[in-house]
Every structure is written in C-alpha cells, then in structure tokens.
Coordinates of C-alpha atoms in Angstrom, one line a residue:
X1 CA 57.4 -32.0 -18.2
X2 CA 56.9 -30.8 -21.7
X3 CA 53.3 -29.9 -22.4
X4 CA 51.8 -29.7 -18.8
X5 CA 52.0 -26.2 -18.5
X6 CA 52.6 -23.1 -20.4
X7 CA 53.9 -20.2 -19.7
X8 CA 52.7 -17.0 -20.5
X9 CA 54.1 -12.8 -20.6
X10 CA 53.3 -9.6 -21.3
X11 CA 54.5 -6.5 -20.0
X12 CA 55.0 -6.5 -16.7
X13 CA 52.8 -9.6 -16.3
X14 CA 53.9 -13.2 -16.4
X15 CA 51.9 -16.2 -15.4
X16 CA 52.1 -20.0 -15.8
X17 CA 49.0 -22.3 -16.6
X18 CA 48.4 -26.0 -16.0
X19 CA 46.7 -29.1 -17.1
X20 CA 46.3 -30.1 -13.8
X21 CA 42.2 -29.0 -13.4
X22 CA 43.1 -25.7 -16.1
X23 CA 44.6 -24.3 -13.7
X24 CA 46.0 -21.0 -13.1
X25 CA 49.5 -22.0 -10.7
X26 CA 51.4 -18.8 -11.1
X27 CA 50.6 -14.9 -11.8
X28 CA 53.2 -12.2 -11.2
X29 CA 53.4 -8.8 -11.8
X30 CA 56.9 -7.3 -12.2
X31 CA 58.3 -9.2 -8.9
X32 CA 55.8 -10.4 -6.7
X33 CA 53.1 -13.0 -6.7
X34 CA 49.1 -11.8 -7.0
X35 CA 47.6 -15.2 -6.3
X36 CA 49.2 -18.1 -3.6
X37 CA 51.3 -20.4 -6.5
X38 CA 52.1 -23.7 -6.4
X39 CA 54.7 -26.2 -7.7
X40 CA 54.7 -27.9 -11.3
X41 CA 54.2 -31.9 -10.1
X42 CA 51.9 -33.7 -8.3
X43 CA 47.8 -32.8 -7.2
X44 CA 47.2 -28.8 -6.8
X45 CA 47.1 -28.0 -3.3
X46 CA 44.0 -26.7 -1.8
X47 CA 42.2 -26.8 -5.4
X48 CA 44.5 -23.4 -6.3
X49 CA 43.7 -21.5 -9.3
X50 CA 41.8 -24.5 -10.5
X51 CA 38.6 -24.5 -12.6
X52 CA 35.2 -25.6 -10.9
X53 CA 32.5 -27.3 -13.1
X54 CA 30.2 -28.3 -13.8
X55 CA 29.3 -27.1 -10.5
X56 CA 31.2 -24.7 -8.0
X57 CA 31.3 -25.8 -4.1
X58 CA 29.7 -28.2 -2.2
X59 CA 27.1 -30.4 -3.5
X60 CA 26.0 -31.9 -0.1
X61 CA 26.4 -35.9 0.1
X62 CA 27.7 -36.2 -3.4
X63 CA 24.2 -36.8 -4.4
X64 CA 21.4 -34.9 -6.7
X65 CA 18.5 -35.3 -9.2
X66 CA 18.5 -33.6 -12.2
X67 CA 15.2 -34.4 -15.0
X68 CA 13.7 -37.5 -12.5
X69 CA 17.2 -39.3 -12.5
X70 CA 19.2 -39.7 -9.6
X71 CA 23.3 -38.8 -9.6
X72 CA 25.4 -39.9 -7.6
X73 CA 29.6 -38.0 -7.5
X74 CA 32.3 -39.0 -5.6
X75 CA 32.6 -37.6 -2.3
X76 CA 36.4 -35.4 -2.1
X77 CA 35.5 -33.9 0.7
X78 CA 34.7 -36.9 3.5
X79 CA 35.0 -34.5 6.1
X80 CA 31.9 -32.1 5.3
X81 CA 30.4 -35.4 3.5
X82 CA 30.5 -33.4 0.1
X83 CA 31.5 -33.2 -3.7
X84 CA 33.5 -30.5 -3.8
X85 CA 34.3 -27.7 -6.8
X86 CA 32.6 -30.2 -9.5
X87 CA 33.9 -33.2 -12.2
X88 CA 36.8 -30.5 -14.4
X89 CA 39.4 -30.3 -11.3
X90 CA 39.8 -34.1 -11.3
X91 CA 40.8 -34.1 -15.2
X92 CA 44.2 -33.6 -17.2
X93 CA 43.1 -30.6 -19.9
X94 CA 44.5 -30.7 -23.6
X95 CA 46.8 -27.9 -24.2
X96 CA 44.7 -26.3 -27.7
X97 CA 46.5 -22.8 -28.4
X98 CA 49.5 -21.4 -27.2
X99 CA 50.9 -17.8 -28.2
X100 CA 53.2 -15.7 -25.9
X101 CA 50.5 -13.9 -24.0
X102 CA 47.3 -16.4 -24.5
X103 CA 46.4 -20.4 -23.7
X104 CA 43.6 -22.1 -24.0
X105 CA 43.2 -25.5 -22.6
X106 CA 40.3 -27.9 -22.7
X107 CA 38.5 -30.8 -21.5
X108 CA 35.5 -33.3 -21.8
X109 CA 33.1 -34.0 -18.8
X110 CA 31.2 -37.2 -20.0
X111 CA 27.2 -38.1 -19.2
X112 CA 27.9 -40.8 -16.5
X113 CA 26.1 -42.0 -13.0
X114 CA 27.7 -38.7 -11.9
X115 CA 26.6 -36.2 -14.6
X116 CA 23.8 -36.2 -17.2
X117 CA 25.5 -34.4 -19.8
X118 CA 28.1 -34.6 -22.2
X119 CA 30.1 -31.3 -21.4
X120 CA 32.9 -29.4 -23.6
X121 CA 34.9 -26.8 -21.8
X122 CA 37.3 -24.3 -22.6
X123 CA 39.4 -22.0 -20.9
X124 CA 41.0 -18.9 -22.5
X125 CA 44.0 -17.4 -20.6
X126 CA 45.1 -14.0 -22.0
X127 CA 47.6 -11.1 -20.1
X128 CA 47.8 -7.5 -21.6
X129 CA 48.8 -4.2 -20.1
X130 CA 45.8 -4.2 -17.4
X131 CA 46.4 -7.6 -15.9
X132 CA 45.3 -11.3 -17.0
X133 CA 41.6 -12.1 -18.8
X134 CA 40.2 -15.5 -18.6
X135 CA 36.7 -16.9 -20.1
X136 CA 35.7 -20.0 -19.5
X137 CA 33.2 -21.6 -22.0
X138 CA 31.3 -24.5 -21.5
X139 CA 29.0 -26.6 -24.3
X140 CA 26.7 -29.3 -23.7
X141 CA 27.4 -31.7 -26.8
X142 CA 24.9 -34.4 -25.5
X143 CA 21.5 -34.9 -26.1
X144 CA 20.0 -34.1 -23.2
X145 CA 19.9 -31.2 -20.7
X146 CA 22.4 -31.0 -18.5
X147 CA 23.1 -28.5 -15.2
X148 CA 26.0 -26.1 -15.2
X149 CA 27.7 -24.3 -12.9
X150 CA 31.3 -22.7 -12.8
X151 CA 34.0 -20.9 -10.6
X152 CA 37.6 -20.5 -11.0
X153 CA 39.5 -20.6 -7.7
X154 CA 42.5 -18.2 -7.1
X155 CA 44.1 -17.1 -4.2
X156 CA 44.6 -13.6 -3.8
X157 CA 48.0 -11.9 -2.2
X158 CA 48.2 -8.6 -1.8
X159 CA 51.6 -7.9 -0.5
X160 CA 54.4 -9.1 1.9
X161 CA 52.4 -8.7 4.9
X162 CA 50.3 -11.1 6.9
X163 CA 46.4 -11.6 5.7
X164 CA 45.1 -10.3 9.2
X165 CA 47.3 -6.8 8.1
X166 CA 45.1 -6.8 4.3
X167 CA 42.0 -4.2 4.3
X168 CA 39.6 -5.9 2.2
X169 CA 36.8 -4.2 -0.3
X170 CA 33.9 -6.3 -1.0
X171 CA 31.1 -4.9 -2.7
X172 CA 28.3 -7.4 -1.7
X173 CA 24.8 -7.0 0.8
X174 CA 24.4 -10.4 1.2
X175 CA 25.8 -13.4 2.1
X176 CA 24.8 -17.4 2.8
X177 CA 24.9 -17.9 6.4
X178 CA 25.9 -21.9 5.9
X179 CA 26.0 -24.8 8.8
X180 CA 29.2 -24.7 11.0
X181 CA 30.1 -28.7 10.7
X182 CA 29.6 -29.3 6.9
X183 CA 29.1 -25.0 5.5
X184 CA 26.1 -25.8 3.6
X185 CA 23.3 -23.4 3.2
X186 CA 20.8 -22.1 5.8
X187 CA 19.9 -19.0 4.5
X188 CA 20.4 -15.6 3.4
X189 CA 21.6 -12.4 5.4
X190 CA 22.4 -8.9 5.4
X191 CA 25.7 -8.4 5.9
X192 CA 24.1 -4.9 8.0
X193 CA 26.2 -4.8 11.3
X194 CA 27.9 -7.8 10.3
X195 CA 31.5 -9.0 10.8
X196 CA 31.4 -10.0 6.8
X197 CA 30.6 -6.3 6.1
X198 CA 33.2 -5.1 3.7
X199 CA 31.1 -2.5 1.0
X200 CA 34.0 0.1 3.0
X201 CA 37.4 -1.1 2.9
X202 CA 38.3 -2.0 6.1
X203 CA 41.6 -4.4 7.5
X204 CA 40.4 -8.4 7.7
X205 CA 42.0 -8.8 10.5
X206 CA 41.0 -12.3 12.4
X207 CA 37.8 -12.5 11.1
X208 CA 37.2 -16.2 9.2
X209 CA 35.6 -16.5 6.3
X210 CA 34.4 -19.3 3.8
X211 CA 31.0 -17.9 2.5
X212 CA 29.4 -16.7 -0.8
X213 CA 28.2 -13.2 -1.2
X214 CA 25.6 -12.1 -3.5
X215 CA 23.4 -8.6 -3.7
X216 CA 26.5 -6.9 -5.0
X217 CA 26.9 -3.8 -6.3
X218 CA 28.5 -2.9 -9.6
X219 CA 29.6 -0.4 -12.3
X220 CA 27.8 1.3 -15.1
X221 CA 29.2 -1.8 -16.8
X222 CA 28.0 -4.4 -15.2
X223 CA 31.1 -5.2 -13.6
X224 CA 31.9 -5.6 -9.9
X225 CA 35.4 -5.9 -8.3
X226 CA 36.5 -7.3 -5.2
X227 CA 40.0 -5.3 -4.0
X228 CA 42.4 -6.7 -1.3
X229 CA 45.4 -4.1 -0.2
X230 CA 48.5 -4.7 1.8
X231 CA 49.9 -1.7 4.3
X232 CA 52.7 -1.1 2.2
X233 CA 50.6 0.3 -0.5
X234 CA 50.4 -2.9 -2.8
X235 CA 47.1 -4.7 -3.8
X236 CA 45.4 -6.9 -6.2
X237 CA 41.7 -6.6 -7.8
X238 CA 39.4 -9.1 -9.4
X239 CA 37.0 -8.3 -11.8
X240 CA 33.5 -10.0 -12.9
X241 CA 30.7 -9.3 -14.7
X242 CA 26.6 -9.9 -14.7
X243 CA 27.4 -13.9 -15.6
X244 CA 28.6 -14.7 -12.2
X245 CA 25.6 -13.0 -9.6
X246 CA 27.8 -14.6 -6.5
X247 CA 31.6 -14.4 -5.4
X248 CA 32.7 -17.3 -2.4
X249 CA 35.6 -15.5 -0.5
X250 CA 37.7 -17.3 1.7
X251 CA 40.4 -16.3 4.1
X252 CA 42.4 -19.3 4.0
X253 CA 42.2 -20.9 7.2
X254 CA 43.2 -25.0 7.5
X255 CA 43.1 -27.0 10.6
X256 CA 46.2 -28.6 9.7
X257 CA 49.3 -26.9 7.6
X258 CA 50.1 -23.2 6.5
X259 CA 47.1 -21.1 6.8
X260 CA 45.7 -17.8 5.8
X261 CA 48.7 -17.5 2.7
X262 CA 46.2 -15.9 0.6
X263 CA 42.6 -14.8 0.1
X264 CA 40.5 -16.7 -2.3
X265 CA 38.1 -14.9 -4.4
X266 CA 35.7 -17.0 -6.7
X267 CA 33.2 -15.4 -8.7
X268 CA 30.6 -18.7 -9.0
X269 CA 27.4 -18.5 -11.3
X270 CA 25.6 -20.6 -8.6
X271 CA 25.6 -20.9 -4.4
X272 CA 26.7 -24.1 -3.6
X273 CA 24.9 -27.2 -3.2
X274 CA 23.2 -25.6 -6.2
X275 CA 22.3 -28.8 -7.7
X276 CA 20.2 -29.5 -4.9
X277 CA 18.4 -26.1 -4.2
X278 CA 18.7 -24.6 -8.0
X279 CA 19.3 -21.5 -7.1
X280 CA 20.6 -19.9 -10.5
X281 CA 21.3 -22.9 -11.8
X282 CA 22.1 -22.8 -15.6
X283 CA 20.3 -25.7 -17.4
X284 CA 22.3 -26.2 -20.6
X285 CA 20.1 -27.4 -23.8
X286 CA 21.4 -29.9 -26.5
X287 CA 23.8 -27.5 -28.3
X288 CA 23.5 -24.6 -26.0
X289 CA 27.0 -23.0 -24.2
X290 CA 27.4 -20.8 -21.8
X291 CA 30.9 -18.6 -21.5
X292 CA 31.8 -16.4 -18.3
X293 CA 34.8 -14.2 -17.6
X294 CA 37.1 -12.6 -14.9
X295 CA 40.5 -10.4 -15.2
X296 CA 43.1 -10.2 -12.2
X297 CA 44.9 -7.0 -12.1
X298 CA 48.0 -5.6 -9.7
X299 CA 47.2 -2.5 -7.8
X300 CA 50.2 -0.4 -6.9

C-alpha cells in the first residue's frame, strides 16, 4: 500500500524501509540479501530489522519501577513471561522525509501505566557507497524523567550457504550468562575458553546463541564491528560506536518453523531486563535526547 514503506538506492545498494515498528525489511547489495527480509503485509516476523525502545530485550514479567512508581507492559513474550524489544515495535511510524537514498520515519511513545515518559523517536535511514547508515534519536517531550534504552534488530546473511558453514568475528570479552527457561540475566563471564569465543574468526558451526556481549574491543575511532563470512568469499559487517557498550547476537534458532536463516546482530545501549537492574540505563531529562547509530556494509 502507498505510504507503508519506502524504498531506497544508491549504487550498488538498495533497501526497503517500513512503518511496521521503523523497520528495516529489505537490504541488498548488487544481488543478494545482507539481512533475512521479509514480506510487505501483515506483523514482521520474528521482530526483523525492527526498532527496540524504549528498551531493548527482555524486561522480566513485564513489570518495573522507575522514580517510586510502579509500570506495568504487556507481556509479548508469555513463554519466557517477558516484554520483549520495548513499546516502538508495536506502533505504525509516520513516513517524515523521503529522498532516493535517505527516510526518516517517526513515532510517539506516550507516558502511560506502561511508560513514564512522553518519548519522540526518529529514525534516519541513509545508503551511500560504503553500505547503509541509520541513527536513531530519541527525545523525551514530557515533563518528567523517563528511562531509555534502544536496539535495532537485523538479521545478518552472509552468503548462500548454511549459518553452521558462516565463520563469525566478534570482538567482545564478555558476555551475560542468562537463565536457560526464560534467558534473563545471572551474571557476567569471560568468554576465555568459551564456546561464545569469537575475538578470532572462527566457523559458528552448531553452537546456539541468544546472549549480549559487552567488554568489546574497538578502533582508534571508537567503533567496533561485528563481521560474519560465508565460504564462498561473501560477508556482511556491522558497525557501532561508543553509544551502544553491548551487541545481543543471536544465531536464529526457533523451536517451531525455519531456523538459523540469518544471524542477528543488535548493538543495544542496555543488557536486558535493564529496567530492572539499571545497568547503563539512560535516564532522559525533560527535553533531553539521546541519538545512536550503526551502518551495514557488504564484504566481498
């Protein structure tokens, strides 16, 4: 339908953007896909490409205090018994600039019984020569503080082979050992000796993985890059800087249905249940924003 998604090229780089939760549902680069697509109707499968605010993950039980008050979100994910990937993923965005290469698209989280704030957020979505460059922005517009946290949510292909045949680079020491029933967090580890060890590229193989990673090392720039490689010689990178201190990977694996299609990679400003714990937590002032941003690039 007119004006629920735009579509976006430059180069060798084309890519289509939704309103469905600001969501990225396709990026190619010449003729193959970089991140797991979807189709243009109905809800995104698997939360895709979509944007996670105002907090990224689980928030255990739905349930948090923030200032002495109590909050209370609706649980999406009965299984685990959590909130999942925040209150922006359930809401239509507003289409607010268009050009060949760029978008931006927008939406309104209002203060409510599950969110103290009023919240503003944007999302730019811009291709050029070295791959696609988002920056989501967020602005508290109520009159109180509010908590904020963010992740975007692609999936990651690397090539025509299977995931277990991808060599993974992940430039991270540590990651959050969480509970096996509902992965919530226990505690920190080294990833030392550790199946999650990627700092040396190295194939994935069976290994399963749904954990966030933090420690991680990065350039003189600030920036750190997660790369994923297919045998044939194809790959994709994403990019991140200082803003986001922890990146949730995921290889993809569902109970039910096609698994292990692609391998999310989501830079998150938080850990999840973060609301809970506060662990890098960003507490937005009346009038204070907060912008954070990521590029996707091919590797051939």
């Amino acid at each position: 339908m007119p004006g629920t998604e735009v579509h976006l090229a430059h180069g060798a780089y084309s890519a289509v953007v939704t309103v469905r939760g600001g969501a990225l549902r396709e990026l190619r680069h010449g003729d193959r896909d970089l991140v797991v697509g979807f189709g243009p109707d109905g809800p995104v499968p698997d939360y895709k490409g979509v944007i996670c605010a105002p907090w990224p993950n689980r928030l255990a039980d739905g349930t948090y205090t923030y200032a002495g008050k109590s909050y209370a979100a609706a649980v999406n994910e009965p299984e685990r018994g959590s909130a999942l990937h925040g209150l922006a993923i359930h809401r239509v965005w507003e289409v607010k600039e268009v050009a060949n290469d760029r978008a931006v698209l927008a939406c309104h989280i209002p203060s409510g019984p599950d969110y103290p704030g009023d919240l503003d957020l944007t999302v730019t979505y811009a291709l050029a020569e070295d791959g696609l460059h988002a920056t989501v922005h967020a602005v508290n517009t109520g009159s109180v503080p509010a908590p904020y946290g963010v992740c975007p949510h692609p999936y990651l292909v690397a090539g025509a082979s299977p995931l277990d045949d991808w060599s993974l680079e992940l430039p991270a020491r540590t990651y959050l050992e969480v509970t096996p029933a509902r992965l919530l967090p226990i505690a920190l580890r080294q990833v030392d000796g550790d199946a999650f060890d990627f700092r040396s590229v190295r194939r994935l193989g069976q290994v399963k993985i749904d954990h966030a990673f933090t420690d991680i090392s990065r350039d003189g720039s600030g920036l750190a890059r997660v790369r994923v490689h297919d045998p044939s010689g194809t790959g994709v990178e994403l990019e991140w800087g200082t803003e986001w201190p922890w990146v949730q990977v995921h290889t993809g694996d569902k109970p039910i249905g096609p698994d292990r299609l692609g391998l999310a990679v989501e830079p998150m400003t938080c850990p999840p249940d973060a609301l809970n714990s506060g662990t890098d937590l960003v507490h937005l002032q009346p009038g204070q924003s907060h912008s954070a941003a990521w590029t996707i690039r091919a590797l051939d």
